[in-house]
């Protein structure tokens, strides 16, 4: 007999081969794998199990006739109660595989985002260096050229412009260095 977990109730009726005084026949059962000893039913010839736990069992039923002699024939019924699906090994394995897949997906997604962020940082650093760096260099060079031909009052102003643009270029290099993801290590910090 195979029972599903949801319907693990069982009702059986049986009888003994002694028909002289059937009211004196007695019965016992033993559910191998569940019971510890034989259980007497008296002269009741039916058996009801409710909510049998999942597993494999052998139901053994024996009887005693009206004279008190144990009848040697024994009824043995193999009985299996199936486990509910979410408590089976394959369901646990399926859950483990799904969790592992989700963790792997999350790690790949995170790594992809980190790569995209690093690429964006490199692009910003490159654009800052190329665009703003070239403008500041031009300002400094033009101010130096004008400074050579300028009158003394203008030389101090132009010299200040050259110093300011060189200082801005130095600050911009520091910003570009800090944004550039290729410089995100201890070696680059010591080199800086």
mmCIF file of N, CA and C in Angstrom, residues 39-160:
data_model
loop_
_atom_site.group_PDB
_atom_site.id
_atom_site.type_symbol
_atom_site.label_atom_id
_atom_site.label_comp_id
_atom_site.label_asym_id
_atom_site.label_seq_id
_atom_site.Cartn_x
_atom_site.Cartn_y
_atom_site.Cartn_z
ATOM 1 N N UNK A 39 0.446 -4.790 19.603
ATOM 2 C CA UNK A 39 -0.642 -4.059 20.257
ATOM 3 C C UNK A 39 -1.928 -4.860 20.097
ATOM 4 N N UNK A 40 -2.575 -5.112 21.222
ATOM 5 C CA UNK A 40 -3.784 -5.928 21.216
ATOM 6 C C UNK A 40 -4.989 -5.082 20.798
ATOM 7 N N UNK A 41 -5.832 -5.693 19.950
ATOM 8 C CA UNK A 41 -7.083 -5.057 19.527
ATOM 9 C C UNK A 41 -8.286 -5.735 20.185
ATOM 10 N N UNK A 42 -8.050 -6.789 20.961
ATOM 11 C CA UNK A 42 -9.161 -7.545 21.534
ATOM 12 C C UNK A 42 -9.877 -8.289 20.428
ATOM 13 N N UNK A 43 -11.203 -8.296 20.468
ATOM 14 C CA UNK A 43 -11.952 -8.992 19.409
ATOM 15 C C UNK A 43 -12.361 -8.047 18.278
ATOM 16 N N UNK A 44 -11.841 -6.842 18.287
ATOM 17 C CA UNK A 44 -12.115 -5.861 17.209
ATOM 18 C C UNK A 44 -11.348 -6.288 15.963
ATOM 19 N N UNK A 45 -12.046 -6.437 14.843
ATOM 20 C CA UNK A 45 -11.416 -6.914 13.611
ATOM 21 C C UNK A 45 -11.185 -5.791 12.592
ATOM 22 N N UNK A 46 -10.945 -4.592 13.097
ATOM 23 C CA UNK A 46 -10.624 -3.477 12.206
ATOM 24 C C UNK A 46 -9.509 -2.646 12.831
ATOM 25 N N UNK A 47 -8.868 -1.908 11.974
ATOM 26 C CA UNK A 47 -7.707 -1.137 12.405
ATOM 27 C C UNK A 47 -7.717 0.194 11.666
ATOM 28 N N UNK A 48 -7.493 1.267 12.399
ATOM 29 C CA UNK A 48 -7.487 2.585 11.777
ATOM 30 C C UNK A 48 -6.203 3.314 12.197
ATOM 31 N N UNK A 49 -5.471 3.822 11.209
ATOM 32 C CA UNK A 49 -4.297 4.664 11.451
ATOM 33 C C UNK A 49 -4.609 6.051 10.919
ATOM 34 N N UNK A 50 -4.278 7.049 11.692
ATOM 35 C CA UNK A 50 -4.470 8.436 11.252
ATOM 36 C C UNK A 50 -3.119 9.145 11.271
ATOM 37 N N UNK A 51 -2.825 9.819 10.204
ATOM 38 C CA UNK A 51 -1.608 10.634 10.085
ATOM 39 C C UNK A 51 -0.343 9.823 10.374
ATOM 40 N N UNK A 52 -0.113 8.807 9.576
ATOM 41 C CA UNK A 52 1.108 8.017 9.708
ATOM 42 C C UNK A 52 2.269 8.858 9.173
ATOM 43 N N UNK A 53 3.353 8.937 9.920
ATOM 44 C CA UNK A 53 4.496 9.719 9.430
ATOM 45 C C UNK A 53 5.104 9.092 8.172
ATOM 46 N N UNK A 54 5.749 9.904 7.337
ATOM 47 C CA UNK A 54 6.359 9.361 6.114
ATOM 48 C C UNK A 54 7.406 8.297 6.444
ATOM 49 N N UNK A 55 7.445 7.270 5.619
ATOM 50 C CA UNK A 55 8.425 6.205 5.794
ATOM 51 C C UNK A 55 7.933 4.895 5.206
ATOM 52 N N UNK A 56 8.758 3.862 5.380
ATOM 53 C CA UNK A 56 8.432 2.512 4.910
ATOM 54 C C UNK A 56 8.177 1.628 6.125
ATOM 55 N N UNK A 57 7.058 0.924 6.092
ATOM 56 C CA UNK A 57 6.640 0.093 7.222
ATOM 57 C C UNK A 57 6.183 -1.262 6.712
ATOM 58 N N UNK A 58 6.060 -2.188 7.654
ATOM 59 C CA UNK A 58 5.406 -3.476 7.373
ATOM 60 C C UNK A 58 4.362 -3.656 8.471
ATOM 61 N N UNK A 59 3.092 -3.722 8.067
ATOM 62 C CA UNK A 59 2.003 -3.941 9.010
ATOM 63 C C UNK A 59 1.802 -5.451 9.157
ATOM 64 N N UNK A 60 1.928 -5.940 10.396
ATOM 65 C CA UNK A 60 1.759 -7.377 10.671
ATOM 66 C C UNK A 60 0.538 -7.533 11.571
ATOM 67 N N UNK A 61 -0.344 -8.450 11.178
ATOM 68 C CA UNK A 61 -1.563 -8.715 11.958
ATOM 69 C C UNK A 61 -1.607 -10.213 12.230
ATOM 70 N N UNK A 62 -1.828 -10.552 13.494
ATOM 71 C CA UNK A 62 -1.984 -11.967 13.861
ATOM 72 C C UNK A 62 -3.237 -12.117 14.716
ATOM 73 N N UNK A 63 -3.741 -13.344 14.757
ATOM 74 C CA UNK A 63 -4.972 -13.578 15.523
ATOM 75 C C UNK A 63 -4.830 -14.817 16.407
ATOM 76 N N UNK A 64 -5.694 -14.842 17.389
ATOM 77 C CA UNK A 64 -5.794 -15.986 18.310
ATOM 78 C C UNK A 64 -7.224 -16.499 18.198
ATOM 79 N N UNK A 65 -7.371 -17.815 18.042
ATOM 80 C CA UNK A 65 -8.727 -18.360 17.867
ATOM 81 C C UNK A 65 -9.463 -18.456 19.201
ATOM 82 N N UNK A 66 -10.682 -18.946 19.172
ATOM 83 C CA UNK A 66 -11.531 -19.009 20.365
ATOM 84 C C UNK A 66 -10.962 -19.930 21.446
ATOM 85 N N UNK A 67 -10.080 -20.866 21.098
ATOM 86 C CA UNK A 67 -9.472 -21.765 22.073
ATOM 87 C C UNK A 67 -8.196 -21.163 22.665
ATOM 88 N N UNK A 68 -7.768 -19.942 22.232
ATOM 89 C CA UNK A 68 -6.574 -19.285 22.757
ATOM 90 C C UNK A 68 -5.295 -19.661 22.031
ATOM 91 N N UNK A 69 -5.417 -20.340 20.896
ATOM 92 C CA UNK A 69 -4.252 -20.744 20.112
ATOM 93 C C UNK A 69 -3.945 -19.657 19.082
ATOM 94 N N UNK A 70 -2.665 -19.266 19.013
ATOM 95 C CA UNK A 70 -2.258 -18.268 18.010
ATOM 96 C C UNK A 70 -2.274 -18.939 16.643
ATOM 97 N N UNK A 71 -2.973 -18.342 15.733
ATOM 98 C CA UNK A 71 -3.048 -18.870 14.366
ATOM 99 C C UNK A 71 -1.708 -18.555 13.690
ATOM 100 N N UNK A 72 -1.038 -19.573 13.121
ATOM 101 C CA UNK A 72 0.324 -19.364 12.603
ATOM 102 C C UNK A 72 0.398 -18.459 11.367
ATOM 103 N N UNK A 73 -0.700 -18.381 10.607
ATOM 104 C CA UNK A 73 -0.658 -17.502 9.441
ATOM 105 C C UNK A 73 -0.681 -16.037 9.898
ATOM 106 N N UNK A 74 0.228 -15.284 9.338
ATOM 107 C CA UNK A 74 0.406 -13.878 9.706
ATOM 108 C C UNK A 74 0.129 -13.030 8.470
ATOM 109 N N UNK A 75 -0.610 -11.950 8.637
ATOM 110 C CA UNK A 75 -0.816 -11.029 7.515
ATOM 111 C C UNK A 75 0.316 -10.003 7.565
ATOM 112 N N UNK A 76 1.034 -9.873 6.464
ATOM 113 C CA UNK A 76 2.092 -8.862 6.364
ATOM 114 C C UNK A 76 1.790 -7.972 5.168
ATOM 115 N N UNK A 77 1.653 -6.689 5.419
ATOM 116 C CA UNK A 77 1.334 -5.728 4.360
ATOM 117 C C UNK A 77 2.425 -4.654 4.332
ATOM 118 N N UNK A 78 3.205 -4.610 3.244
ATOM 119 C CA UNK A 78 4.170 -3.510 3.123
ATOM 120 C C UNK A 78 3.410 -2.187 2.957
ATOM 121 N N UNK A 79 3.862 -1.166 3.667
ATOM 122 C CA UNK A 79 3.162 0.122 3.683
ATOM 123 C C UNK A 79 4.191 1.239 3.502
ATOM 124 N N UNK A 80 3.942 2.101 2.549
ATOM 125 C CA UNK A 80 4.826 3.249 2.305
ATOM 126 C C UNK A 80 4.000 4.517 2.362
ATOM 127 N N UNK A 81 4.463 5.468 3.167
ATOM 128 C CA UNK A 81 3.840 6.792 3.206
ATOM 129 C C UNK A 81 4.850 7.758 2.595
ATOM 130 N N UNK A 82 4.458 8.389 1.503
ATOM 131 C CA UNK A 82 5.354 9.310 0.778
ATOM 132 C C UNK A 82 5.566 10.583 1.590
ATOM 133 N N UNK A 83 6.750 11.125 1.452
ATOM 134 C CA UNK A 83 7.092 12.391 2.095
ATOM 135 C C UNK A 83 6.464 13.541 1.307
ATOM 136 N N UNK A 84 6.058 14.613 1.998
ATOM 137 C CA UNK A 84 5.544 15.790 1.311
ATOM 138 C C UNK A 84 6.686 16.395 0.503
ATOM 139 N N UNK A 85 6.381 16.958 -0.659
ATOM 140 C CA UNK A 85 7.414 17.329 -1.624
ATOM 141 C C UNK A 85 8.456 18.287 -1.065
ATOM 142 N N UNK A 86 8.069 19.231 -0.214
ATOM 143 C CA UNK A 86 9.051 20.216 0.246
ATOM 144 C C UNK A 86 9.968 19.680 1.347
ATOM 145 N N UNK A 87 9.797 18.432 1.734
ATOM 146 C CA UNK A 87 10.705 17.816 2.701
ATOM 147 C C UNK A 87 11.547 16.720 2.048
ATOM 148 N N UNK A 88 11.496 16.612 0.731
ATOM 149 C CA UNK A 88 12.268 15.589 0.035
ATOM 150 C C UNK A 88 13.671 16.116 -0.264
ATOM 151 N N UNK A 89 14.584 15.195 -0.522
ATOM 152 C CA UNK A 89 15.976 15.577 -0.794
ATOM 153 C C UNK A 89 16.081 16.353 -2.103
ATOM 154 N N UNK A 90 15.300 15.977 -3.099
ATOM 155 C CA UNK A 90 15.409 16.654 -4.391
ATOM 156 C C UNK A 90 14.896 18.088 -4.312
ATOM 157 N N UNK A 91 13.889 18.347 -3.464
ATOM 158 C CA UNK A 91 13.409 19.715 -3.297
ATOM 159 C C UNK A 91 14.469 20.571 -2.593
ATOM 160 N N UNK A 92 15.122 19.993 -1.588
ATOM 161 C CA UNK A 92 16.216 20.699 -0.913
ATOM 162 C C UNK A 92 17.351 21.017 -1.870
ATOM 163 N N UNK A 93 17.670 20.044 -2.740
ATOM 164 C CA UNK A 93 18.711 20.262 -3.738
ATOM 165 C C UNK A 93 18.297 21.358 -4.717
ATOM 166 N N UNK A 94 17.034 21.344 -5.130
ATOM 167 C CA UNK A 94 16.526 22.368 -6.036
ATOM 168 C C UNK A 94 16.628 23.758 -5.407
ATOM 169 N N UNK A 95 16.254 23.875 -4.146
ATOM 170 C CA UNK A 95 16.346 25.158 -3.439
ATOM 171 C C UNK A 95 17.805 25.609 -3.362
ATOM 172 N N UNK A 96 18.710 24.679 -3.048
ATOM 173 C CA UNK A 96 20.137 25.022 -2.963
ATOM 174 C C UNK A 96 20.657 25.517 -4.312
ATOM 175 N N UNK A 97 20.253 24.851 -5.403
ATOM 176 C CA UNK A 97 20.697 25.265 -6.735
ATOM 177 C C UNK A 97 20.146 26.651 -7.072
ATOM 178 N N UNK A 98 18.877 26.900 -6.733
ATOM 179 C CA UNK A 98 18.274 28.213 -7.010
ATOM 180 C C UNK A 98 18.978 29.297 -6.204
ATOM 181 N N UNK A 99 19.244 29.040 -4.928
ATOM 182 C CA UNK A 99 19.931 30.031 -4.090
ATOM 183 C C UNK A 99 21.341 30.282 -4.623
ATOM 184 N N UNK A 100 22.039 29.212 -4.988
ATOM 185 C CA UNK A 100 23.384 29.358 -5.557
ATOM 186 C C UNK A 100 23.335 30.173 -6.845
ATOM 187 N N UNK A 101 22.348 29.897 -7.697
ATOM 188 C CA UNK A 101 22.192 30.650 -8.946
ATOM 189 C C UNK A 101 21.909 32.126 -8.691
ATOM 190 N N UNK A 102 21.057 32.414 -7.705
ATOM 191 C CA UNK A 102 20.761 33.811 -7.381
ATOM 192 C C UNK A 102 21.987 34.539 -6.841
ATOM 193 N N UNK A 103 22.753 33.863 -5.994
ATOM 194 C CA UNK A 103 23.982 34.476 -5.471
ATOM 195 C C UNK A 103 24.961 34.719 -6.609
ATOM 196 N N UNK A 104 25.117 33.754 -7.480
ATOM 197 C CA UNK A 104 26.012 33.907 -8.626
ATOM 198 C C UNK A 104 25.542 35.045 -9.531
ATOM 199 N N UNK A 105 24.236 35.118 -9.785
ATOM 200 C CA UNK A 105 23.683 36.202 -10.601
ATOM 201 C C UNK A 105 23.952 37.555 -9.960
ATOM 202 N N UNK A 106 23.746 37.643 -8.633
ATOM 203 C CA UNK A 106 23.991 38.901 -7.920
ATOM 204 C C UNK A 106 25.465 39.306 -8.014
ATOM 205 N N UNK A 107 26.363 38.330 -7.836
ATOM 206 C CA UNK A 107 27.790 38.647 -7.897
ATOM 207 C C UNK A 107 28.207 39.105 -9.297
ATOM 208 N N UNK A 108 27.662 38.455 -10.321
ATOM 209 C CA UNK A 108 27.967 38.869 -11.697
ATOM 210 C C UNK A 108 27.409 40.253 -11.985
ATOM 211 N N UNK A 109 26.187 40.520 -11.522
ATOM 212 C CA UNK A 109 25.581 41.832 -11.717
ATOM 213 C C UNK A 109 26.403 42.907 -11.007
ATOM 214 N N UNK A 110 26.841 42.601 -9.796
ATOM 215 C CA UNK A 110 27.657 43.549 -9.035
ATOM 216 C C UNK A 110 28.985 43.815 -9.736
ATOM 217 N N UNK A 111 29.605 42.763 -10.239
ATOM 218 C CA UNK A 111 30.871 42.915 -10.945
ATOM 219 C C UNK A 111 30.679 43.730 -12.227
ATOM 220 N N UNK A 112 29.578 43.509 -12.923
ATOM 221 C CA UNK A 112 29.288 44.259 -14.148
ATOM 222 C C UNK A 112 29.105 45.742 -13.823
ATOM 223 N N UNK A 113 28.394 46.027 -12.730
ATOM 224 C CA UNK A 113 28.195 47.426 -12.324
ATOM 225 C C UNK A 113 29.519 48.076 -11.931
ATOM 226 N N UNK A 114 30.373 47.323 -11.249
ATOM 227 C CA UNK A 114 31.678 47.873 -10.874
ATOM 228 C C UNK A 114 32.532 48.165 -12.102
ATOM 229 N N UNK A 115 32.473 47.284 -13.096
ATOM 230 C CA UNK A 115 33.209 47.539 -14.339
ATOM 231 C C UNK A 115 32.670 48.771 -15.049
ATOM 232 N N UNK A 116 31.330 48.896 -15.094
ATOM 233 C CA UNK A 116 30.724 50.065 -15.744
ATOM 234 C C UNK A 116 31.108 51.350 -15.010
ATOM 235 N N UNK A 117 31.125 51.308 -13.692
ATOM 236 C CA UNK A 117 31.521 52.470 -12.898
ATOM 237 C C UNK A 117 32.985 52.813 -13.142
ATOM 238 N N UNK A 118 33.843 51.787 -13.206
ATOM 239 C CA UNK A 118 35.263 52.028 -13.468
ATOM 240 C C UNK A 118 35.463 52.637 -14.849
ATOM 241 N N UNK A 119 34.730 52.132 -15.841
ATOM 242 C CA UNK A 119 34.832 52.697 -17.190
ATOM 243 C C UNK A 119 34.358 54.145 -17.214
ATOM 244 N N UNK A 120 33.266 54.432 -16.494
ATOM 245 C CA UNK A 120 32.761 55.803 -16.451
ATOM 246 C C UNK A 120 33.782 56.720 -15.770
ATOM 247 N N UNK A 121 34.400 56.241 -14.695
ATOM 248 C CA UNK A 121 35.408 57.048 -14.002
ATOM 249 C C UNK A 121 36.608 57.317 -14.901
ATOM 250 N N UNK A 122 37.027 56.296 -15.671
ATOM 251 C CA UNK A 122 38.149 56.491 -16.595
ATOM 252 C C UNK A 122 37.787 57.490 -17.687
ATOM 253 N N UNK A 123 36.563 57.424 -18.164
ATOM 254 C CA UNK A 123 36.124 58.345 -19.219
ATOM 255 C C UNK A 123 36.087 59.783 -18.687
ATOM 256 N N UNK A 124 35.559 59.953 -17.472
ATOM 257 C CA UNK A 124 35.510 61.292 -16.864
ATOM 258 C C UNK A 124 36.925 61.809 -16.654
ATOM 259 N N UNK A 125 37.814 60.966 -16.142
ATOM 260 C CA UNK A 125 39.197 61.383 -15.910
ATOM 261 C C UNK A 125 39.874 61.765 -17.210
ATOM 262 N N UNK A 126 39.648 60.977 -18.246
ATOM 263 C CA UNK A 126 40.252 61.266 -19.552
ATOM 264 C C UNK A 126 39.724 62.585 -20.123
ATOM 265 N N UNK A 127 38.394 62.776 -20.020
ATOM 266 C CA UNK A 127 37.804 64.021 -20.537
ATOM 267 C C UNK A 127 38.302 65.237 -19.770
ATOM 268 N N UNK A 128 38.379 65.123 -18.455
ATOM 269 C CA UNK A 128 38.899 66.242 -17.651
ATOM 270 C C UNK A 128 40.331 66.562 -18.041
ATOM 271 N N UNK A 129 41.137 65.519 -18.143
ATOM 272 C CA UNK A 129 42.551 65.725 -18.469
ATOM 273 C C UNK A 129 42.695 66.354 -19.846
ATOM 274 N N UNK A 130 41.976 65.827 -20.822
ATOM 275 C CA UNK A 130 42.133 66.318 -22.192
ATOM 276 C C UNK A 130 41.525 67.706 -22.380
ATOM 277 N N UNK A 131 40.280 67.882 -21.969
ATOM 278 C CA UNK A 131 39.578 69.134 -22.255
ATOM 279 C C UNK A 131 40.037 70.275 -21.355
ATOM 280 N N UNK A 132 39.893 70.108 -20.069
ATOM 281 C CA UNK A 132 40.213 71.199 -19.149
ATOM 282 C C UNK A 132 41.723 71.396 -19.068
ATOM 283 N N UNK A 133 42.469 70.317 -19.127
ATOM 284 C CA UNK A 133 43.934 70.431 -19.084
ATOM 285 C C UNK A 133 44.472 71.228 -20.253
ATOM 286 N N UNK A 134 43.939 70.972 -21.434
ATOM 287 C CA UNK A 134 44.424 71.714 -22.612
ATOM 288 C C UNK A 134 44.036 73.195 -22.534
ATOM 289 N N UNK A 135 42.853 73.491 -22.015
ATOM 290 C CA UNK A 135 42.431 74.898 -21.874
ATOM 291 C C UNK A 135 43.341 75.607 -20.873
ATOM 292 N N UNK A 136 43.612 75.005 -19.746
ATOM 293 C CA UNK A 136 44.477 75.627 -18.745
ATOM 294 C C UNK A 136 45.903 75.790 -19.265
ATOM 295 N N UNK A 137 46.388 74.826 -20.019
ATOM 296 C CA UNK A 137 47.729 74.936 -20.603
ATOM 297 C C UNK A 137 47.784 76.095 -21.590
ATOM 298 N N UNK A 138 46.760 76.232 -22.435
ATOM 299 C CA UNK A 138 46.706 77.355 -23.385
ATOM 300 C C UNK A 138 46.684 78.698 -22.659
ATOM 301 N N UNK A 139 45.900 78.795 -21.600
ATOM 302 C CA UNK A 139 45.829 80.048 -20.836
ATOM 303 C C UNK A 139 47.207 80.382 -20.265
ATOM 304 N N UNK A 140 47.861 79.399 -19.690
ATOM 305 C CA UNK A 140 49.182 79.643 -19.097
ATOM 306 C C UNK A 140 50.190 80.046 -20.161
ATOM 307 N N UNK A 141 50.179 79.343 -21.305
ATOM 308 C CA UNK A 141 51.136 79.668 -22.375
ATOM 309 C C UNK A 141 50.877 81.050 -22.955
ATOM 310 N N UNK A 142 49.611 81.391 -23.190
ATOM 311 C CA UNK A 142 49.292 82.713 -23.746
ATOM 312 C C UNK A 142 49.632 83.822 -22.754
ATOM 313 N N UNK A 143 49.412 83.563 -21.464
ATOM 314 C CA UNK A 143 49.753 84.564 -20.459
ATOM 315 C C UNK A 143 51.266 84.749 -20.383
ATOM 316 N N UNK A 144 52.044 83.663 -20.552
ATOM 317 C CA UNK A 144 53.508 83.781 -20.558
ATOM 318 C C UNK A 144 53.993 84.584 -21.759
ATOM 319 N N UNK A 145 53.388 84.344 -22.916
ATOM 320 C CA UNK A 145 53.764 85.097 -24.124
ATOM 321 C C UNK A 145 53.439 86.578 -23.946
ATOM 322 N N UNK A 146 52.259 86.885 -23.433
ATOM 323 C CA UNK A 146 51.860 88.281 -23.219
ATOM 324 C C UNK A 146 52.726 88.945 -22.147
ATOM 325 N N UNK A 147 53.159 88.149 -21.186
ATOM 326 C CA UNK A 147 53.967 88.682 -20.078
ATOM 327 C C UNK A 147 55.313 89.209 -20.579
ATOM 328 N N UNK A 148 55.887 88.551 -21.589
ATOM 329 C CA UNK A 148 57.182 88.976 -22.125
ATOM 330 C C UNK A 148 57.101 90.349 -22.776
ATOM 331 N N UNK A 149 56.012 90.699 -23.396
ATOM 332 C CA UNK A 149 55.876 91.963 -24.121
ATOM 333 C C UNK A 149 55.070 92.997 -23.336
ATOM 334 N N UNK A 150 54.679 92.685 -22.125
ATOM 335 C CA UNK A 150 53.807 93.581 -21.368
ATOM 336 C C UNK A 150 54.614 94.614 -20.590
ATOM 337 N N UNK A 151 53.897 95.663 -20.198
ATOM 338 C CA UNK A 151 54.500 96.703 -19.358
ATOM 339 C C UNK A 151 54.535 96.195 -17.924
ATOM 340 N N UNK A 152 55.372 96.777 -17.049
ATOM 341 C CA UNK A 152 55.547 96.244 -15.698
ATOM 342 C C UNK A 152 54.260 96.079 -14.915
ATOM 343 N N UNK A 153 53.273 96.947 -15.012
ATOM 344 C CA UNK A 153 52.019 96.793 -14.263
ATOM 345 C C UNK A 153 51.246 95.559 -14.734
ATOM 346 N N UNK A 154 51.333 95.293 -16.027
ATOM 347 C CA UNK A 154 50.608 94.146 -16.579
ATOM 348 C C UNK A 154 51.331 92.830 -16.291
ATOM 349 N N UNK A 155 52.678 92.908 -16.134
ATOM 350 C CA UNK A 155 53.450 91.685 -15.894
ATOM 351 C C UNK A 155 53.023 90.999 -14.599
ATOM 352 N N UNK A 156 52.740 91.798 -13.552
ATOM 353 C CA UNK A 156 52.329 91.177 -12.288
ATOM 354 C C UNK A 156 50.976 90.482 -12.436
ATOM 355 N N UNK A 157 50.068 91.092 -13.171
ATOM 356 C CA UNK A 157 48.742 90.482 -13.399
ATOM 357 C C UNK A 157 48.889 89.219 -14.239
ATOM 358 N N UNK A 158 49.681 89.295 -15.301
ATOM 359 C CA UNK A 158 49.867 88.130 -16.170
ATOM 360 C C UNK A 158 50.607 87.007 -15.429
ATOM 361 N N UNK A 159 51.587 87.388 -14.585
ATOM 362 C CA UNK A 159 52.292 86.388 -13.786
ATOM 363 C C UNK A 159 51.328 85.699 -12.831
ATOM 364 N N UNK A 160 50.412 86.463 -12.283
ATOM 365 C CA UNK A 160 49.393 85.887 -11.394
ATOM 366 C C UNK A 160 48.485 84.925 -12.166
#
